[in-house]
């Protein structure tokens, strides 16, 4: 682990079993990717209502 300045502040070890191909759900990863992409596209549009038009 690194801090904002790039210095090493810690280390964490992970077991290889969490990276096993048997537990990777590719469709779930794809759905999450599409969700992130669609959330990035949200555009806020403002329109005037009938009473605001002059």
Tab-separated table of N, CA and C in Angstrom:
chain	number	residue	atom	x	y	z
A	1	UNK	N	0.836	-1.161	0.000
A	1	UNK	CA	0.000	0.000	0.000
A	1	UNK	C	0.889	1.234	0.000
A	2	UNK	N	0.412	2.254	-0.690
A	2	UNK	CA	1.179	3.490	-0.817
A	2	UNK	C	0.355	4.672	-0.318
A	3	UNK	N	1.035	5.699	0.170
A	3	UNK	CA	0.333	6.920	0.547
A	3	UNK	C	0.335	7.873	-0.649
A	4	UNK	N	-0.179	9.071	-0.449
A	4	UNK	CA	-0.314	10.025	-1.552
A	4	UNK	C	1.017	10.457	-2.140
A	5	UNK	N	2.053	10.424	-1.348
A	5	UNK	CA	3.364	10.840	-1.851
A	5	UNK	C	4.114	9.698	-2.532
A	6	UNK	N	3.580	8.489	-2.494
A	6	UNK	CA	4.197	7.349	-3.159
A	6	UNK	C	5.070	6.492	-2.272
A	7	UNK	N	5.090	6.777	-0.971
A	7	UNK	CA	5.887	5.982	-0.044
A	7	UNK	C	5.115	4.722	0.348
A	8	UNK	N	5.856	3.635	0.521
A	8	UNK	CA	5.245	2.382	0.945
A	8	UNK	C	4.871	2.498	2.415
A	9	UNK	N	3.593	2.257	2.728
A	9	UNK	CA	3.131	2.353	4.115
A	9	UNK	C	2.643	1.010	4.659
A	10	UNK	N	2.524	0.012	3.801
A	10	UNK	CA	2.069	-1.283	4.281
A	10	UNK	C	2.067	-2.305	3.164
A	11	UNK	N	1.801	-3.555	3.554
A	11	UNK	CA	1.773	-4.632	2.584
A	11	UNK	C	0.686	-5.605	3.002
A	12	UNK	N	-0.042	-6.126	2.036
A	12	UNK	CA	-1.118	-7.069	2.300
A	12	UNK	C	-0.923	-8.272	1.395
A	13	UNK	N	-1.114	-9.450	1.932
A	13	UNK	CA	-0.978	-10.657	1.112
A	13	UNK	C	-2.366	-11.215	0.810
A	14	UNK	N	-2.517	-11.726	-0.399
A	14	UNK	CA	-3.781	-12.308	-0.832
A	14	UNK	C	-3.554	-13.769	-1.190
A	15	UNK	N	-4.554	-14.594	-0.946
A	15	UNK	CA	-4.441	-16.001	-1.312
A	15	UNK	C	-4.729	-16.159	-2.801
A	16	UNK	N	-4.108	-17.146	-3.408
A	16	UNK	CA	-4.297	-17.378	-4.837
A	16	UNK	C	-5.692	-17.889	-5.151
A	17	UNK	N	-6.389	-18.427	-4.175
A	17	UNK	CA	-7.706	-19.012	-4.433
A	17	UNK	C	-8.731	-17.969	-4.865
A	18	UNK	N	-8.562	-16.708	-4.490
A	18	UNK	CA	-9.537	-15.697	-4.908
A	18	UNK	C	-9.362	-15.319	-6.370
A	19	UNK	N	-8.224	-15.671	-6.966
A	19	UNK	CA	-7.980	-15.386	-8.375
A	19	UNK	C	-8.211	-16.607	-9.258
A	20	UNK	N	-8.761	-17.654	-8.684
A	20	UNK	CA	-9.031	-18.878	-9.423
A	20	UNK	C	-10.119	-18.621	-10.461
A	21	UNK	N	-9.973	-19.186	-11.654
A	21	UNK	CA	-10.934	-18.978	-12.739
A	21	UNK	C	-12.310	-19.553	-12.433
A	22	UNK	N	-12.400	-20.508	-11.534
A	22	UNK	CA	-13.684	-21.132	-11.228
A	22	UNK	C	-14.654	-20.164	-10.563
A	23	UNK	N	-14.147	-19.145	-9.890
A	23	UNK	CA	-15.008	-18.246	-9.145
A	23	UNK	C	-15.250	-16.914	-9.851
A	24	UNK	N	-14.700	-16.725	-11.045
A	24	UNK	CA	-14.877	-15.467	-11.767
A	24	UNK	C	-16.177	-15.525	-12.554
A	25	UNK	N	-17.078	-14.599	-12.273
A	25	UNK	CA	-18.351	-14.517	-12.972
A	25	UNK	C	-18.225	-13.419	-14.031
A	26	UNK	N	-17.934	-13.821	-15.271
A	26	UNK	CA	-17.673	-12.856	-16.334
A	26	UNK	C	-18.896	-12.011	-16.659
A	27	UNK	N	-20.082	-12.588	-16.591
A	27	UNK	CA	-21.285	-11.817	-16.900
A	27	UNK	C	-21.527	-10.741	-15.846
A	28	UNK	N	-21.207	-11.030	-14.591
A	28	UNK	CA	-21.351	-10.031	-13.538
A	28	UNK	C	-20.354	-8.892	-13.730
A	29	UNK	N	-19.132	-9.228	-14.111
A	29	UNK	CA	-18.130	-8.199	-14.385
A	29	UNK	C	-18.575	-7.334	-15.550
A	30	UNK	N	-19.149	-7.945	-16.589
A	30	UNK	CA	-19.630	-7.194	-17.747
A	30	UNK	C	-20.784	-6.268	-17.363
A	31	UNK	N	-21.714	-6.765	-16.563
A	31	UNK	CA	-22.832	-5.929	-16.110
A	31	UNK	C	-22.335	-4.739	-15.300
A	32	UNK	N	-21.370	-4.960	-14.429
A	32	UNK	CA	-20.808	-3.874	-13.628
A	32	UNK	C	-20.114	-2.855	-14.522
A	33	UNK	N	-19.400	-3.331	-15.530
A	33	UNK	CA	-18.736	-2.436	-16.477
A	33	UNK	C	-19.766	-1.578	-17.209
A	34	UNK	N	-20.846	-2.192	-17.678
A	34	UNK	CA	-21.886	-1.436	-18.375
A	34	UNK	C	-22.552	-0.429	-17.444
A	35	UNK	N	-22.746	-0.790	-16.192
A	35	UNK	CA	-23.325	0.122	-15.213
A	35	UNK	C	-22.436	1.342	-15.021
A	36	UNK	N	-21.143	1.128	-14.873
A	36	UNK	CA	-20.210	2.239	-14.704
A	36	UNK	C	-20.191	3.133	-15.932
A	37	UNK	N	-20.228	2.534	-17.128
A	37	UNK	CA	-20.218	3.326	-18.362
A	37	UNK	C	-21.501	4.143	-18.493
A	38	UNK	N	-22.647	3.559	-18.142
A	38	UNK	CA	-23.904	4.291	-18.268
A	38	UNK	C	-23.995	5.403	-17.232
A	39	UNK	N	-23.450	5.195	-16.051
A	39	UNK	CA	-23.451	6.249	-15.038
A	39	UNK	C	-22.555	7.406	-15.444
A	40	UNK	N	-21.535	7.146	-16.208
A	40	UNK	CA	-20.638	8.209	-16.664
A	40	UNK	C	-21.294	9.062	-17.740
A	41	UNK	N	-22.334	8.550	-18.396
A	41	UNK	CA	-22.978	9.262	-19.491
A	41	UNK	C	-24.128	10.152	-19.050
A	42	UNK	N	-24.502	10.111	-17.795
A	42	UNK	CA	-25.648	10.899	-17.362
A	42	UNK	C	-25.394	12.378	-17.594
A	43	UNK	N	-26.294	12.976	-18.336
A	43	UNK	CA	-26.195	14.398	-18.625
A	43	UNK	C	-27.366	15.086	-17.946
A	44	UNK	N	-27.082	16.158	-17.272
A	44	UNK	CA	-28.139	16.910	-16.602
A	44	UNK	C	-28.625	17.981	-17.566
A	45	UNK	N	-29.878	17.892	-17.952
A	45	UNK	CA	-30.446	18.858	-18.883
A	45	UNK	C	-31.536	19.643	-18.171
A	46	UNK	N	-31.581	20.928	-18.406
A	46	UNK	CA	-32.598	21.786	-17.818
A	46	UNK	C	-33.446	22.373	-18.936
A	47	UNK	N	-34.726	22.229	-18.800
A	47	UNK	CA	-35.645	22.836	-19.760
A	47	UNK	C	-36.614	23.708	-18.996
A	48	UNK	N	-37.112	24.702	-19.665
A	48	UNK	CA	-38.080	25.592	-19.027
A	48	UNK	C	-39.467	24.975	-19.112
A	49	UNK	N	-40.199	25.151	-18.043
A	49	UNK	CA	-41.575	24.707	-18.035
A	49	UNK	C	-42.466	25.724	-18.731
A	50	UNK	N	-43.710	25.424	-18.830
A	50	UNK	CA	-44.652	26.288	-19.545
A	50	UNK	C	-44.751	27.662	-18.901
A	51	UNK	N	-44.708	27.736	-17.586
A	51	UNK	CA	-44.821	29.010	-16.889
A	51	UNK	C	-43.547	29.832	-16.905
A	52	UNK	N	-42.419	29.218	-17.231
A	52	UNK	CA	-41.143	29.928	-17.239
A	52	UNK	C	-40.825	30.578	-18.585
A	53	UNK	N	-41.498	30.147	-19.637
A	53	UNK	CA	-41.240	30.699	-20.970
A	53	UNK	C	-41.880	32.070	-21.064
A	54	UNK	N	-41.113	33.041	-21.570
A	54	UNK	CA	-41.665	34.399	-21.702
A	54	UNK	C	-41.935	34.747	-23.135
